[in-house]
mmCIF file of C-alpha atoms (C1' of nucleotides) in Angstrom:
data_model
loop_
_atom_site.group_PDB
_atom_site.id
_atom_site.type_symbol
_atom_site.label_atom_id
_atom_site.label_comp_id
_atom_site.label_asym_id
_atom_site.label_seq_id
_atom_site.Cartn_x
_atom_site.Cartn_y
_atom_site.Cartn_z
ATOM 1 C CA UNK A 1414 0.130 -0.191 -0.216
ATOM 2 C CA UNK A 1415 1.468 3.134 -0.950
ATOM 3 C CA UNK A 1416 0.924 6.458 0.227
ATOM 4 C CA UNK A 1417 1.316 8.342 3.376
ATOM 5 C CA UNK A 1418 -2.099 7.564 4.957
ATOM 6 C CA UNK A 1419 -2.245 4.287 4.241
ATOM 7 C CA UNK A 1420 1.139 3.568 5.731
ATOM 8 C CA UNK A 1421 0.215 5.739 8.560
ATOM 9 C CA UNK A 1422 -2.917 3.699 9.348
ATOM 10 C CA UNK A 1423 -0.233 0.469 9.101
ATOM 11 C CA UNK A 1424 1.952 2.053 11.405
ATOM 12 C CA UNK A 1425 -0.681 2.736 14.287
ATOM 13 C CA UNK A 1426 -2.042 -0.410 13.874
ATOM 14 C CA UNK A 1427 1.558 -1.851 14.545
ATOM 15 C CA UNK A 1428 2.363 0.333 17.359
ATOM 16 C CA UNK A 1429 -0.821 -0.825 18.528
ATOM 17 C CA UNK A 1430 -0.617 -5.009 17.460
ATOM 18 C CA UNK A 1431 3.083 -5.704 18.241
ATOM 19 C CA UNK A 1432 4.776 -3.048 20.217
ATOM 20 C CA UNK A 1433 6.096 -4.331 23.471
ATOM 21 C CA UNK A 1434 6.163 -7.759 22.249
ATOM 22 C CA UNK A 1435 8.994 -10.038 21.695
ATOM 23 C CA UNK A 1436 9.024 -11.996 18.690
ATOM 24 C CA UNK A 1437 9.391 -15.835 18.980
ATOM 25 C CA UNK A 1438 9.787 -17.246 15.510
ATOM 26 C CA UNK A 1439 9.916 -15.974 11.863
ATOM 27 C CA UNK A 1440 9.040 -18.074 8.729
ATOM 28 C CA UNK A 1441 10.171 -16.856 5.523
ATOM 29 C CA UNK A 1442 7.431 -18.294 2.639
ATOM 30 C CA UNK A 1443 9.106 -16.341 -0.105
ATOM 31 C CA UNK A 1444 12.626 -15.385 -0.492
ATOM 32 C CA UNK A 1445 11.796 -12.243 -2.297
ATOM 33 C CA UNK A 1446 10.167 -10.505 0.618
ATOM 34 C CA UNK A 1447 13.601 -10.323 2.402
ATOM 35 C CA UNK A 1448 15.753 -9.537 -0.822
ATOM 36 C CA UNK A 1449 16.875 -6.217 0.716
ATOM 37 C CA UNK A 1450 18.515 -8.257 3.832
ATOM 38 C CA UNK A 1451 21.532 -9.327 1.601
ATOM 39 C CA UNK A 1452 22.705 -11.469 4.429
ATOM 40 C CA UNK A 1453 20.031 -13.782 3.236
ATOM 41 C CA UNK A 1454 17.145 -15.358 5.048
ATOM 42 C CA UNK A 1455 18.546 -17.261 7.740
ATOM 43 C CA UNK A 1456 20.448 -14.236 8.961
ATOM 44 C CA UNK A 1457 16.875 -12.175 8.895
ATOM 45 C CA UNK A 1458 15.769 -14.609 11.362
ATOM 46 C CA UNK A 1459 18.285 -14.710 13.623
ATOM 47 C CA UNK A 1460 18.522 -11.096 14.193
ATOM 48 C CA UNK A 1461 14.779 -11.644 15.114
ATOM 49 C CA UNK A 1462 13.981 -14.367 16.786
ATOM 50 C CA UNK A 1463 13.812 -13.269 20.758
ATOM 51 C CA UNK A 1464 13.998 -9.770 20.203
ATOM 52 C CA UNK A 1465 11.580 -7.262 21.786
ATOM 53 C CA UNK A 1466 9.866 -4.644 19.440
ATOM 54 C CA UNK A 1467 10.103 -1.534 21.069
ATOM 55 C CA UNK A 1468 7.605 0.596 18.469
ATOM 56 C CA UNK A 1469 6.643 1.447 15.141
ATOM 57 C CA UNK A 1470 8.392 4.345 12.983
ATOM 58 C CA UNK A 1471 7.396 6.036 9.923
ATOM 59 C CA UNK A 1472 9.282 7.842 7.015
ATOM 60 C CA UNK A 1473 7.434 8.900 4.259
ATOM 61 C CA UNK A 1474 6.263 5.674 2.756
ATOM 62 C CA UNK A 1475 9.085 3.236 4.901
ATOM 63 C CA UNK A 1476 8.018 1.275 8.134
ATOM 64 C CA UNK A 1477 10.344 0.318 10.883
ATOM 65 C CA UNK A 1478 10.136 -1.600 14.249
ATOM 66 C CA UNK A 1479 12.817 -0.586 16.329
ATOM 67 C CA UNK A 1480 14.397 -3.385 18.573
ATOM 68 C CA UNK A 1481 16.029 -4.138 21.900
ATOM 69 C CA UNK A 1482 19.466 -5.386 20.126
ATOM 70 C CA UNK A 1483 19.314 -1.745 18.852
ATOM 71 C CA UNK A 1484 18.676 -3.182 15.159
ATOM 72 C CA UNK A 1485 15.188 -2.146 13.036
ATOM 73 C CA UNK A 1486 12.959 -4.264 11.254
ATOM 74 C CA UNK A 1487 12.172 -1.939 8.318
ATOM 75 C CA UNK A 1488 9.896 -2.469 5.796
ATOM 76 C CA UNK A 1489 8.641 -1.112 2.755
ATOM 77 C CA UNK A 1490 4.890 -2.034 1.251
ATOM 78 C CA UNK A 1491 5.713 -1.571 -2.242
ATOM 79 C CA UNK A 1492 2.700 -1.479 -4.399
ATOM 80 C CA UNK A 1493 0.417 -4.417 -2.342
ATOM 81 C CA UNK A 1494 2.170 -5.130 0.385
ATOM 82 C CA UNK A 1495 0.242 -5.633 3.791
ATOM 83 C CA UNK A 1496 1.151 -6.299 7.465
ATOM 84 C CA UNK A 1497 -1.938 -7.865 9.229
ATOM 85 C CA UNK A 1498 -2.056 -8.569 12.650
ATOM 86 C CA UNK A 1499 -3.952 -11.855 12.790
ATOM 87 C CA UNK A 1500 -5.052 -14.958 15.115
ATOM 88 C CA UNK A 1501 -2.740 -17.749 14.755
ATOM 89 C CA UNK A 1502 -5.767 -19.699 13.524
ATOM 90 C CA UNK A 1503 -6.697 -17.446 10.604
ATOM 91 C CA UNK A 1504 -6.255 -19.553 7.529
ATOM 92 C CA UNK A 1505 -3.071 -18.327 5.521
ATOM 93 C CA UNK A 1506 -3.645 -15.593 2.857
ATOM 94 C CA UNK A 1507 -2.746 -16.440 -0.637
ATOM 95 C CA UNK A 1508 0.405 -14.031 -0.955
ATOM 96 C CA UNK A 1509 1.658 -14.970 2.439
ATOM 97 C CA UNK A 1510 5.362 -14.170 2.456
ATOM 98 C CA UNK A 1511 6.444 -13.779 6.285
ATOM 99 C CA UNK A 1512 5.020 -14.742 9.564
ATOM 100 C CA UNK A 1513 6.241 -13.634 12.983
ATOM 101 C CA UNK A 1514 4.827 -15.539 15.836
ATOM 102 C CA UNK A 1515 5.368 -13.825 19.406
ATOM 103 C CA UNK A 1516 6.205 -15.452 22.803
ATOM 104 C CA UNK A 1517 2.770 -14.476 24.442
ATOM 105 C CA UNK A 1518 1.063 -17.037 21.598
ATOM 106 C CA UNK A 1519 -1.214 -13.842 20.668
ATOM 107 C CA UNK A 1520 -1.880 -12.512 17.172
ATOM 108 C CA UNK A 1521 0.779 -12.998 14.466
ATOM 109 C CA UNK A 1522 2.299 -10.676 12.384
ATOM 110 C CA UNK A 1523 1.962 -11.484 8.610
ATOM 111 C CA UNK A 1524 3.603 -9.786 5.713
ATOM 112 C CA UNK A 1525 1.144 -10.343 2.552
ATOM 113 C CA UNK A 1526 2.301 -8.870 -0.850
ATOM 114 C CA UNK A 1527 0.609 -9.839 -4.198
ATOM 115 C CA UNK A 1528 3.114 -8.036 -6.290
ATOM 116 C CA UNK A 1529 6.489 -8.542 -4.164
ATOM 117 C CA UNK A 1530 7.594 -5.167 -4.994
ATOM 118 C CA UNK A 1531 7.594 -4.767 -0.679
ATOM 119 C CA UNK A 1532 10.155 -6.297 1.810
ATOM 120 C CA UNK A 1533 11.352 -6.241 5.100
ATOM 121 C CA UNK A 1534 15.109 -6.238 6.522
ATOM 122 C CA UNK A 1535 16.926 -5.974 9.256
ATOM 123 C CA UNK A 1536 19.203 -2.930 9.379
ATOM 124 C CA UNK A 1537 21.997 -3.116 12.239
ATOM 125 C CA UNK A 1538 22.042 -0.412 14.517
ATOM 126 C CA UNK A 1539 18.872 1.382 12.792
ATOM 127 C CA UNK A 1540 16.830 1.883 15.950
ATOM 128 C CA UNK A 1541 16.973 5.512 15.626
ATOM 129 C CA UNK A 1542 16.604 6.234 11.829
ATOM 130 C CA UNK A 1543 17.899 2.996 9.428
ATOM 131 C CA UNK A 1544 20.739 3.718 7.535
ATOM 132 C CA UNK A 1545 18.686 2.629 4.145
ATOM 133 C CA UNK A 1546 16.153 5.111 4.929
ATOM 134 C CA UNK A 1547 18.181 8.378 5.463
ATOM 135 C CA UNK A 1548 18.103 9.324 2.063
ATOM 136 C CA UNK A 1549 14.281 9.683 2.678
ATOM 137 C CA UNK A 1550 12.786 13.537 3.490
ATOM 138 C CA UNK A 1551 10.459 14.223 6.157
ATOM 139 C CA UNK A 1552 6.560 14.166 5.379
ATOM 140 C CA UNK A 1553 4.839 17.376 5.628
ATOM 141 C CA UNK A 1554 3.171 15.647 8.791
ATOM 142 C CA UNK A 1555 6.123 15.611 10.510
ATOM 143 C CA UNK A 1556 6.396 18.135 12.835
ATOM 144 C CA UNK A 1557 9.762 18.703 12.005
ATOM 145 C CA UNK A 1558 9.119 19.124 8.155
ATOM 146 C CA UNK A 1559 10.874 22.327 7.037
ATOM 147 C CA UNK A 1560 8.324 24.129 5.031
ATOM 148 C CA UNK A 1561 10.664 26.689 3.821
ATOM 149 C CA UNK A 1562 13.212 24.615 3.229
ATOM 150 C CA UNK A 1563 10.649 22.737 1.277
ATOM 151 C CA UNK A 1564 9.519 26.129 -0.744
ATOM 152 C CA UNK A 1565 13.512 26.694 -1.967
ATOM 153 C CA UNK A 1566 14.158 23.118 -2.907
ATOM 154 C CA UNK A 1567 10.867 22.999 -4.751
ATOM 155 C CA UNK A 1568 12.067 26.268 -6.553
ATOM 156 C CA UNK A 1569 15.708 25.456 -7.287
ATOM 157 C CA UNK A 1570 14.898 22.458 -9.200
ATOM 158 C CA UNK A 1571 14.979 22.416 -13.034
ATOM 159 C CA UNK A 1572 11.960 19.916 -13.120
ATOM 160 C CA UNK A 1573 7.901 19.567 -13.275
ATOM 161 C CA UNK A 1574 5.768 20.272 -10.157
ATOM 162 C CA UNK A 1575 4.610 16.476 -9.730
ATOM 163 C CA UNK A 1576 8.102 14.872 -10.422
ATOM 164 C CA UNK A 1577 9.230 17.003 -7.449
ATOM 165 C CA UNK A 1578 5.742 16.049 -4.975
ATOM 166 C CA UNK A 1579 7.194 12.545 -6.322
ATOM 167 C CA UNK A 1580 10.549 12.966 -5.509
ATOM 168 C CA UNK A 1581 11.072 11.351 -1.896
ATOM 169 C CA UNK A 1582 14.294 12.937 -1.382
ATOM 170 C CA UNK A 1583 12.703 16.355 -1.312
ATOM 171 C CA UNK A 1584 9.300 15.766 0.277
ATOM 172 C CA UNK A 1585 8.204 11.808 1.241
ATOM 173 C CA UNK A 1586 4.449 10.301 1.596
ATOM 174 C CA UNK A 1587 3.326 11.531 -1.750
ATOM 175 C CA UNK A 1588 2.472 9.226 -4.672
ATOM 176 C CA UNK A 1589 0.451 9.364 -7.588
ATOM 177 C CA UNK A 1590 -2.890 9.498 -5.848
ATOM 178 C CA UNK A 1591 -2.097 12.408 -3.453
ATOM 179 C CA UNK A 1592 -0.091 14.537 -6.118
ATOM 180 C CA UNK A 1593 -2.813 14.480 -8.644
ATOM 181 C CA UNK A 1594 -5.414 15.532 -5.763
ATOM 182 C CA UNK A 1595 -3.156 18.053 -4.392
ATOM 183 C CA UNK A 1596 -2.298 19.568 -7.675
ATOM 184 C CA UNK A 1597 -5.951 19.637 -8.356
ATOM 185 C CA UNK A 1598 -6.590 21.696 -5.007
ATOM 186 C CA UNK A 1599 -3.650 24.081 -6.066
ATOM 187 C CA UNK A 1600 -4.968 24.810 -9.508
ATOM 188 C CA UNK A 1601 -1.715 23.441 -11.004
ATOM 189 C CA UNK A 1602 -0.629 21.280 -13.735
ATOM 190 C CA UNK A 1603 1.872 18.829 -12.876
ATOM 191 C CA UNK A 1604 4.103 19.687 -15.912
ATOM 192 C CA UNK A 1605 4.454 23.340 -14.662
ATOM 193 C CA UNK A 1606 8.073 23.951 -14.196
ATOM 194 C CA UNK A 1607 8.980 24.256 -10.966
ATOM 195 C CA UNK A 1608 11.101 27.527 -11.169
ATOM 196 C CA UNK A 1609 7.935 29.048 -12.630
ATOM 197 C CA UNK A 1610 6.052 28.398 -9.069
ATOM 198 C CA UNK A 1611 6.052 31.531 -7.036
ATOM 199 C CA UNK A 1612 6.974 31.248 -3.136
ATOM 200 C CA UNK A 1613 3.304 32.071 -2.349
ATOM 201 C CA UNK A 1614 1.886 29.357 -4.838
ATOM 202 C CA UNK A 1615 4.548 26.657 -3.690
ATOM 203 C CA UNK A 1616 3.545 27.334 0.096
ATOM 204 C CA UNK A 1617 -0.182 26.982 -0.700
ATOM 205 C CA UNK A 1618 0.655 23.765 -2.918
ATOM 206 C CA UNK A 1619 2.356 22.499 0.346
ATOM 207 C CA UNK A 1620 -0.484 23.357 2.210
ATOM 208 C CA UNK A 1621 -2.942 21.300 0.176
ATOM 209 C CA UNK A 1622 -0.726 18.492 0.387
ATOM 210 C CA UNK A 1623 -1.064 18.568 3.864
ATOM 211 C CA UNK A 1624 -4.551 18.867 3.985
ATOM 212 C CA UNK A 1625 -5.079 16.283 1.495
ATOM 213 C CA UNK A 1626 -2.890 13.602 3.340
ATOM 214 C CA UNK A 1627 -4.151 14.709 6.991
ATOM 215 C CA UNK A 1628 -8.252 13.922 5.519
ATOM 216 C CA UNK A 1629 -7.157 10.920 3.811
ATOM 217 C CA UNK A 1630 -5.457 9.620 7.280
ATOM 218 C CA UNK A 1631 -8.727 10.281 9.026
ATOM 219 C CA UNK A 1632 -10.619 8.646 6.621
ATOM 220 C CA UNK A 1633 -8.297 5.664 7.203
ATOM 221 C CA UNK A 1634 -6.570 6.115 3.616
ATOM 222 C CA UNK A 1635 -7.584 5.014 0.271
ATOM 223 C CA UNK A 1636 -8.753 1.949 -0.529
ATOM 224 C CA UNK A 1637 -10.110 1.133 -4.180
ATOM 225 C CA UNK A 1638 -9.682 -2.842 -3.319
ATOM 226 C CA UNK A 1639 -8.829 -5.271 -0.795
ATOM 227 C CA UNK A 1640 -5.210 -4.760 -1.271
ATOM 228 C CA UNK A 1641 -5.142 -1.348 0.789
ATOM 229 C CA UNK A 1642 -6.245 -2.215 4.584
ATOM 230 C CA UNK A 1643 -4.841 -1.455 7.972
ATOM 231 C CA UNK A 1644 -3.347 -4.237 9.828
ATOM 232 C CA UNK A 1645 -6.810 -5.186 10.983
ATOM 233 C CA UNK A 1646 -7.906 -5.477 7.392
ATOM 234 C CA UNK A 1647 -10.092 -2.789 7.539
ATOM 235 C CA UNK A 1648 -10.466 -0.694 4.158
ATOM 236 C CA UNK A 1649 -9.867 3.204 4.157
ATOM 237 C CA UNK A 1650 -13.079 5.538 2.569
ATOM 238 C CA UNK A 1651 -11.029 8.542 1.104
ATOM 239 C CA UNK A 1652 -11.410 7.268 -2.261
ATOM 240 C CA UNK A 1653 -14.703 8.824 -2.177
ATOM 241 C CA UNK A 1654 -13.384 12.262 -1.615
ATOM 242 C CA UNK A 1655 -10.692 12.126 -4.549
ATOM 243 C CA UNK A 1656 -11.354 14.813 -7.107
ATOM 244 C CA UNK A 1657 -9.229 13.835 -9.947
ATOM 245 C CA UNK A 1658 -7.576 10.211 -9.517
ATOM 246 C CA UNK A 1659 -9.069 7.617 -11.422
ATOM 247 C CA UNK A 1660 -12.339 9.991 -12.680
ATOM 248 C CA UNK A 1661 -11.307 10.199 -16.380
ATOM 249 C CA UNK A 1662 -14.391 11.696 -18.187
ATOM 250 C CA UNK A 1663 -16.000 12.605 -15.130
ATOM 251 C CA UNK A 1664 -17.039 16.341 -14.469
ATOM 252 C CA UNK A 1665 -14.644 18.307 -12.311
ATOM 253 C CA UNK A 1666 -16.019 19.118 -8.773
ATOM 254 C CA UNK A 1667 -15.341 22.947 -9.232
ATOM 255 C CA UNK A 1668 -16.117 23.651 -13.173
ATOM 256 C CA UNK A 1669 -17.560 20.494 -14.554
ATOM 257 C CA UNK A 1670 -15.275 19.731 -17.031
ATOM 258 C CA UNK A 1671 -14.472 15.962 -17.530
ATOM 259 C CA UNK A 1672 -11.270 15.163 -15.829
ATOM 260 C CA UNK A 1673 -8.427 13.825 -18.299
ATOM 261 C CA UNK A 1674 -6.089 11.212 -18.146
ATOM 262 C CA UNK A 1675 -2.419 11.900 -19.288
ATOM 263 C CA UNK A 1676 0.415 9.199 -19.707
ATOM 264 C CA UNK A 1677 2.988 10.248 -17.053
ATOM 265 C CA UNK A 1678 6.102 8.441 -16.534
ATOM 266 C CA UNK A 1679 4.731 5.119 -17.146
ATOM 267 C CA UNK A 1680 1.381 5.627 -15.483
ATOM 268 C CA UNK A 1681 -1.656 8.225 -15.394
ATOM 269 C CA UNK A 1682 -1.773 11.571 -14.351
ATOM 270 C CA UNK A 1683 -5.591 12.811 -13.822
ATOM 271 C CA UNK A 1684 -6.268 16.248 -14.061
ATOM 272 C CA UNK A 1685 -9.132 19.151 -15.285
ATOM 273 C CA UNK A 1686 -8.291 20.851 -18.353
ATOM 274 C CA UNK A 1687 -9.702 23.648 -17.323
ATOM 275 C CA UNK A 1688 -8.925 24.476 -13.734
ATOM 276 C CA UNK A 1689 -5.361 23.150 -14.940
ATOM 277 C CA UNK A 1690 -4.287 24.182 -17.672
ATOM 278 C CA UNK A 1691 -1.158 22.532 -19.706
ATOM 279 C CA UNK A 1692 1.927 24.942 -19.752
ATOM 280 C CA UNK A 1693 3.213 25.726 -23.043
ATOM 281 C CA UNK A 1694 6.158 23.313 -21.942
ATOM 282 C CA UNK A 1695 5.295 20.863 -19.712
ATOM 283 C CA UNK A 1696 7.751 18.894 -17.719
ATOM 284 C "C1'" DA B 964 21.129 17.526 -12.387
ATOM 285 C "C1'" DC B 965 17.651 15.551 -14.564
ATOM 286 C "C1'" DC B 966 14.885 12.183 -17.677
ATOM 287 C "C1'" DC B 967 13.932 7.838 -19.789
ATOM 288 C "C1'" DA B 968 13.707 3.395 -20.104
ATOM 289 C "C1'" DC B 969 13.597 -0.357 -17.836
ATOM 290 C "C1'" DC B 970 13.243 -4.014 -14.130
ATOM 291 C "C1'" DC B 971 11.573 -6.591 -10.049
ATOM 292 C "C1'" DC B 972 6.006 -9.067 -10.189
ATOM 293 C "C1'" DT B 973 0.518 -10.778 -10.002
ATOM 294 C "C1'" DG B 974 -3.801 -10.577 -11.033
ATOM 295 C "C1'" DG B 975 -7.959 -7.956 -12.720
ATOM 296 C "C1'" DG B 976 -10.468 -6.606 -17.114
ATOM 297 C "C1'" DC B 977 -10.997 -6.152 -21.751
ATOM 298 C "C1'" DG B 978 -11.538 -6.914 -26.895
ATOM 299 C "C1'" DC B 979 -11.083 -10.218 -29.660
ATOM 300 C "C1'" DT C 1166 -12.710 -20.307 -22.193
ATOM 301 C "C1'" DG C 1167 -8.446 -18.465 -23.704
ATOM 302 C "C1'" DC C 1168 -5.068 -15.614 -24.931
ATOM 303 C "C1'" DG C 1169 -2.963 -11.313 -25.746
ATOM 304 C "C1'" DC C 1170 -2.942 -6.620 -23.789
ATOM 305 C "C1'" DC C 1171 -2.983 -2.738 -20.506
ATOM 306 C "C1'" DC C 1172 -3.303 -1.099 -16.285
ATOM 307 C "C1'" DA C 1173 -2.294 -0.978 -11.110
ATOM 308 C "C1'" DG C 1174 -1.323 4.172 -4.751
ATOM 309 C "C1'" DG C 1175 6.015 1.460 -5.415
ATOM 310 C "C1'" DG C 1176 11.523 2.296 -5.621
ATOM 311 C "C1'" DG C 1177 16.198 1.303 -7.854
ATOM 312 C "C1'" DT C 1178 19.374 1.374 -11.378
ATOM 313 C "C1'" DG C 1179 21.942 2.559 -15.282
ATOM 314 C "C1'" DG C 1180 22.680 5.109 -19.517
ATOM 315 C "C1'" DG C 1181 22.634 9.217 -21.834
#
DNA sequence: ACCCACCCCTGGGCGC
DNA sequence: TGCGCCCAGGGGTGGG
C-alpha cells in the first residue's frame, strides 16, 4: 500500500498490535520478501528471534520497528504489501510471504504481498533511523518538516511540479494519488516548471498536500480494493473524496469539465483540463 | 541534475 | 474459455 495515509494507518496498527511484544519465530515463505536483507533469510530470522519490538516508526512510506537489540526491522509495502495482525488460527493468505509469531502466543504479524515489490530487512544499529532510509525526506505531517526548505528546494529544481512532489528525497509520503489531488486543489498542472512556481504558490501547494494527506488519514486512507487495508484488514474511505484520481471523463467538482487522463512516467496523471491548464512546455 | 527506459511481480479487466 | 494486451497507491538502477 502506497502512500502516506495508508502507511500511517499501518504504523498505528503495528504500534497497537506488536509493540512491546517479543518475537518467537520467523517464517520466510518467499525469499523475495527479504531480498533487501542482503545477508539472506537465515540471517534475517536469526536477528529477529527473541527480540522485543520497542515501537513502530515511519519515514515517508517506509516503516521500521526498533528492536531491543538496537537493530531495526524495516519494511516497505511496495505496491501491494500488507502487514496484518492476525490470530494464529486465521487461514494463510494466498500471498503470505512472512510470518512472525510472538512469545505471548497471541496474534501473529503477517507480511502479505501479491506483487512482491515490498519487503522487509533488518538494519544493524538502525533503531533511531535506519541507514537505508536516511535518504528519505521528512513528510509534511512530520512536526519537524521544514516548510521553507521545501519551498526553496522546489523552486531550485529544474523539473515539473509533479515530479518534484513524487521525489521522496525532497518531500516524502506523496504518491500518484495524492500528488494529483493536491495539484487539483492548487489548480496547477503537474507539468508546470518548478522554477515558475512562485513562493506563495509553493506554500499554497504544500498546504493542499498537507490537507489532502491529513483528510485521507482521518478516513483511514484510500482503498480501491482489498489490497489496501489496515493491520486489522479494514479498508479506508477516502476514495469517496477523490476529485481527480481515477475519474477520467467524470465532471470536475469545481467547473464541470471532464477530468482528463494523461500518460506520465509510465503511469497516469488525472487533472481538470480547465482548472489546470497545461503549460506551454510541460515537464 | 535530470530524464528516460526498464527492471522487479501478480492479477483483474478488456477486446478479440 | 482462452489469449494477449493494458493497467495498477512502489522504488532502484544504469545510461544518456
